[in-house]
């Protein structure tokens, strides 16, 4: 039985987080990606960039342009994006497949340069070092029980900014933590939470 404000049944009868049913594009993202552990420098760099581009916009806007972003940003391979020139930035400003925001484009290139300087595997280690202990953290029953910022996301944002990363405030950092599985914010009755808990994810 669905809890008011909690997980809701989809067309297949499975209970999901309500946002995961709000648009067709969200269903697959909710079911197969959001909250599942993401590792690898390039994969985490992609999520970091997309969360930054999402700032001030809906995630659906970003999700629907994801392939455009991947094409424009060389598959989010850190070494390639770090080598982007001012001419590349101008090219990106004219690309209708992405969000054409000069500050965010420059931030993506600058963040790639910072990530490249960290060394292989270091971005992954850095981000995951801020994953909170899941033991004793109650599963949220409704969306209202999910924070927008936590002590860990504030600390992660502070560390990233100290290293030179841009567009990484505490709220963006927490969205990254949710998306990449550092925390499991699927609602208590959501089928995906049950599957992830069973898998140890």
Tab-separated table of C-alpha atoms in Angstrom:
chain	number	residue	atom	x	y	z
A	1	UNK	CA	0.000	0.000	0.000
A	2	UNK	CA	1.399	3.393	-1.020
A	3	UNK	CA	2.126	5.886	1.743
A	4	UNK	CA	0.707	9.374	1.132
A	5	UNK	CA	3.585	11.437	-0.245
A	6	UNK	CA	5.682	8.288	-0.451
A	7	UNK	CA	6.479	5.765	-3.160
A	8	UNK	CA	3.745	5.441	-5.791
A	9	UNK	CA	2.791	2.539	-8.079
A	10	UNK	CA	3.822	2.781	-11.703
A	11	UNK	CA	2.031	1.217	-14.710
A	12	UNK	CA	3.789	-2.070	-13.907
A	13	UNK	CA	2.537	-1.985	-10.325
A	14	UNK	CA	5.977	-1.446	-8.800
A	15	UNK	CA	6.286	1.266	-6.179
A	16	UNK	CA	8.704	4.046	-7.146
A	17	UNK	CA	9.829	7.429	-5.895
A	18	UNK	CA	7.158	9.827	-7.265
A	19	UNK	CA	9.654	11.876	-9.296
A	20	UNK	CA	10.608	8.667	-11.113
A	21	UNK	CA	7.092	8.511	-12.548
A	22	UNK	CA	6.726	12.197	-13.450
A	23	UNK	CA	8.054	11.794	-17.018
A	24	UNK	CA	8.834	8.860	-19.277
A	25	UNK	CA	12.510	9.830	-19.399
A	26	UNK	CA	12.726	9.567	-15.639
A	27	UNK	CA	11.530	5.974	-15.332
A	28	UNK	CA	14.622	4.333	-16.818
A	29	UNK	CA	16.947	6.816	-15.083
A	30	UNK	CA	15.286	6.145	-11.733
A	31	UNK	CA	15.228	2.372	-12.216
A	32	UNK	CA	18.715	1.803	-13.617
A	33	UNK	CA	20.968	4.711	-12.606
A	34	UNK	CA	19.964	7.053	-9.814
A	35	UNK	CA	21.404	6.001	-6.480
A	36	UNK	CA	23.472	3.146	-7.897
A	37	UNK	CA	27.202	3.359	-7.141
A	38	UNK	CA	29.228	5.115	-9.844
A	39	UNK	CA	32.996	4.693	-9.917
A	40	UNK	CA	35.721	5.823	-12.309
A	41	UNK	CA	37.152	9.294	-12.758
A	42	UNK	CA	35.560	9.981	-16.144
A	43	UNK	CA	32.142	8.681	-15.066
A	44	UNK	CA	32.175	10.835	-11.942
A	45	UNK	CA	33.459	13.814	-13.921
A	46	UNK	CA	30.460	13.458	-16.252
A	47	UNK	CA	28.036	13.472	-13.302
A	48	UNK	CA	29.839	16.440	-11.744
A	49	UNK	CA	29.558	18.401	-14.993
A	50	UNK	CA	25.912	17.523	-15.561
A	51	UNK	CA	24.957	18.463	-12.013
A	52	UNK	CA	26.678	21.819	-12.509
A	53	UNK	CA	24.859	22.414	-15.805
A	54	UNK	CA	21.593	21.489	-14.067
A	55	UNK	CA	21.943	24.320	-11.542
A	56	UNK	CA	18.875	26.529	-11.961
A	57	UNK	CA	17.220	24.101	-14.384
A	58	UNK	CA	15.255	20.861	-14.139
A	59	UNK	CA	17.175	17.588	-14.256
A	60	UNK	CA	14.854	16.495	-17.062
A	61	UNK	CA	16.289	19.279	-19.240
A	62	UNK	CA	19.780	17.846	-18.712
A	63	UNK	CA	18.727	14.216	-19.082
A	64	UNK	CA	17.163	14.902	-22.473
A	65	UNK	CA	20.391	16.527	-23.672
A	66	UNK	CA	22.736	13.967	-22.188
A	67	UNK	CA	23.872	12.469	-25.484
A	68	UNK	CA	24.400	15.969	-26.833
A	69	UNK	CA	26.596	16.746	-23.835
A	70	UNK	CA	28.573	13.540	-24.298
A	71	UNK	CA	29.190	14.329	-27.939
A	72	UNK	CA	30.156	17.940	-27.248
A	73	UNK	CA	32.452	17.098	-24.337
A	74	UNK	CA	34.376	14.196	-25.892
A	75	UNK	CA	32.532	11.585	-23.863
A	76	UNK	CA	33.587	13.451	-20.716
A	77	UNK	CA	37.068	11.983	-20.923
A	78	UNK	CA	38.957	14.162	-18.479
A	79	UNK	CA	42.221	14.356	-20.413
A	80	UNK	CA	40.446	15.418	-23.603
A	81	UNK	CA	38.248	18.067	-21.958
A	82	UNK	CA	41.241	19.408	-20.021
A	83	UNK	CA	42.893	20.125	-23.369
A	84	UNK	CA	39.957	22.156	-24.719
A	85	UNK	CA	40.963	25.564	-26.071
A	86	UNK	CA	39.105	28.903	-26.143
A	87	UNK	CA	38.068	27.909	-29.679
A	88	UNK	CA	36.476	24.749	-28.267
A	89	UNK	CA	34.598	26.861	-25.739
A	90	UNK	CA	33.247	29.045	-28.548
A	91	UNK	CA	32.231	25.898	-30.448
A	92	UNK	CA	30.327	24.698	-27.379
A	93	UNK	CA	28.551	28.041	-27.057
A	94	UNK	CA	27.116	27.434	-30.518
A	95	UNK	CA	26.094	23.819	-29.876
A	96	UNK	CA	22.284	23.483	-29.598
A	97	UNK	CA	22.669	19.997	-28.119
A	98	UNK	CA	23.813	21.345	-24.743
A	99	UNK	CA	23.007	24.164	-22.322
A	100	UNK	CA	24.894	27.113	-23.800
A	101	UNK	CA	26.052	28.889	-20.674
A	102	UNK	CA	29.537	30.399	-20.916
A	103	UNK	CA	30.293	30.238	-17.183
A	104	UNK	CA	29.248	26.588	-16.941
A	105	UNK	CA	31.185	25.624	-20.072
A	106	UNK	CA	34.309	27.302	-18.728
A	107	UNK	CA	33.760	25.587	-15.383
A	108	UNK	CA	33.579	22.166	-17.068
A	109	UNK	CA	36.913	22.757	-18.814
A	110	UNK	CA	38.529	24.163	-15.658
A	111	UNK	CA	37.203	21.238	-13.611
A	112	UNK	CA	38.679	18.782	-16.116
A	113	UNK	CA	42.056	20.468	-15.717
A	114	UNK	CA	41.832	20.218	-11.928
A	115	UNK	CA	40.721	16.571	-12.130
A	116	UNK	CA	43.555	15.732	-14.538
A	117	UNK	CA	46.067	17.279	-12.157
A	118	UNK	CA	44.828	15.064	-9.315
A	119	UNK	CA	46.084	11.953	-11.036
A	120	UNK	CA	44.419	8.728	-12.132
A	121	UNK	CA	41.865	7.371	-9.694
A	122	UNK	CA	42.110	10.347	-7.386
A	123	UNK	CA	38.806	11.996	-8.281
A	124	UNK	CA	37.012	8.739	-7.517
A	125	UNK	CA	38.846	8.344	-4.212
A	126	UNK	CA	38.256	11.966	-3.263
A	127	UNK	CA	34.502	11.975	-3.901
A	128	UNK	CA	33.885	8.585	-2.307
A	129	UNK	CA	35.854	9.555	0.797
A	130	UNK	CA	32.852	11.733	1.718
A	131	UNK	CA	30.302	8.923	1.534
A	132	UNK	CA	28.490	8.793	4.886
A	133	UNK	CA	28.077	5.626	6.906
A	134	UNK	CA	24.746	4.146	5.847
A	135	UNK	CA	24.294	2.226	9.079
A	136	UNK	CA	21.666	3.860	11.231
A	137	UNK	CA	20.556	6.251	8.475
A	138	UNK	CA	16.796	5.719	8.201
A	139	UNK	CA	15.250	5.260	4.791
A	140	UNK	CA	13.108	8.292	3.897
A	141	UNK	CA	9.397	7.536	3.821
A	142	UNK	CA	8.487	10.607	1.741
A	143	UNK	CA	10.295	13.192	-0.348
A	144	UNK	CA	10.003	15.607	2.576
A	145	UNK	CA	12.347	13.327	4.506
A	146	UNK	CA	15.195	13.823	2.037
A	147	UNK	CA	17.624	16.661	2.787
A	148	UNK	CA	18.911	19.088	0.160
A	149	UNK	CA	22.225	19.537	1.968
A	150	UNK	CA	24.102	17.462	4.543
A	151	UNK	CA	27.254	17.872	6.584
A	152	UNK	CA	28.997	15.491	4.179
A	153	UNK	CA	27.905	17.364	1.048
A	154	UNK	CA	28.992	20.652	2.627
A	155	UNK	CA	32.396	19.155	3.416
A	156	UNK	CA	32.703	17.679	-0.094
A	157	UNK	CA	31.831	21.012	-1.702
A	158	UNK	CA	34.349	22.808	0.481
A	159	UNK	CA	37.103	20.344	-0.401
A	160	UNK	CA	36.352	20.465	-4.127
A	161	UNK	CA	36.300	24.270	-4.134
A	162	UNK	CA	39.586	24.372	-2.218
A	163	UNK	CA	41.139	22.298	-4.990
A	164	UNK	CA	39.815	24.647	-7.673
A	165	UNK	CA	36.592	22.991	-8.791
A	166	UNK	CA	33.769	25.338	-9.786
A	167	UNK	CA	29.953	25.147	-9.586
A	168	UNK	CA	30.108	22.695	-6.695
A	169	UNK	CA	28.073	24.143	-3.845
A	170	UNK	CA	26.691	21.934	-1.037
A	171	UNK	CA	23.355	21.389	-2.816
A	172	UNK	CA	25.037	20.371	-6.077
A	173	UNK	CA	27.414	18.151	-4.108
A	174	UNK	CA	24.494	16.398	-2.423
A	175	UNK	CA	22.707	15.879	-5.742
A	176	UNK	CA	25.938	14.285	-6.977
A	177	UNK	CA	26.060	12.046	-3.899
A	178	UNK	CA	22.467	10.952	-4.496
A	179	UNK	CA	22.938	10.312	-8.203
A	180	UNK	CA	26.196	8.389	-7.771
A	181	UNK	CA	25.121	6.160	-4.902
A	182	UNK	CA	27.138	7.671	-2.078
A	183	UNK	CA	23.771	7.808	-0.355
A	184	UNK	CA	20.638	5.792	-1.045
A	185	UNK	CA	17.740	8.252	-1.102
A	186	UNK	CA	15.221	5.992	-2.789
A	187	UNK	CA	12.135	6.039	-0.602
A	188	UNK	CA	11.606	3.247	1.900
A	189	UNK	CA	8.918	1.501	-0.163
A	190	UNK	CA	10.559	2.044	-3.563
A	191	UNK	CA	11.360	-1.229	-5.310
A	192	UNK	CA	14.755	0.104	-6.405
A	193	UNK	CA	15.793	0.656	-2.795
A	194	UNK	CA	14.942	-2.918	-1.950
A	195	UNK	CA	16.992	-4.175	-4.897
A	196	UNK	CA	19.974	-1.982	-4.018
A	197	UNK	CA	19.874	-2.988	-0.359
A	198	UNK	CA	19.779	-6.653	-1.366
A	199	UNK	CA	22.799	-6.110	-3.631
A	200	UNK	CA	24.643	-4.159	-0.972
A	201	UNK	CA	24.543	-1.004	-3.118
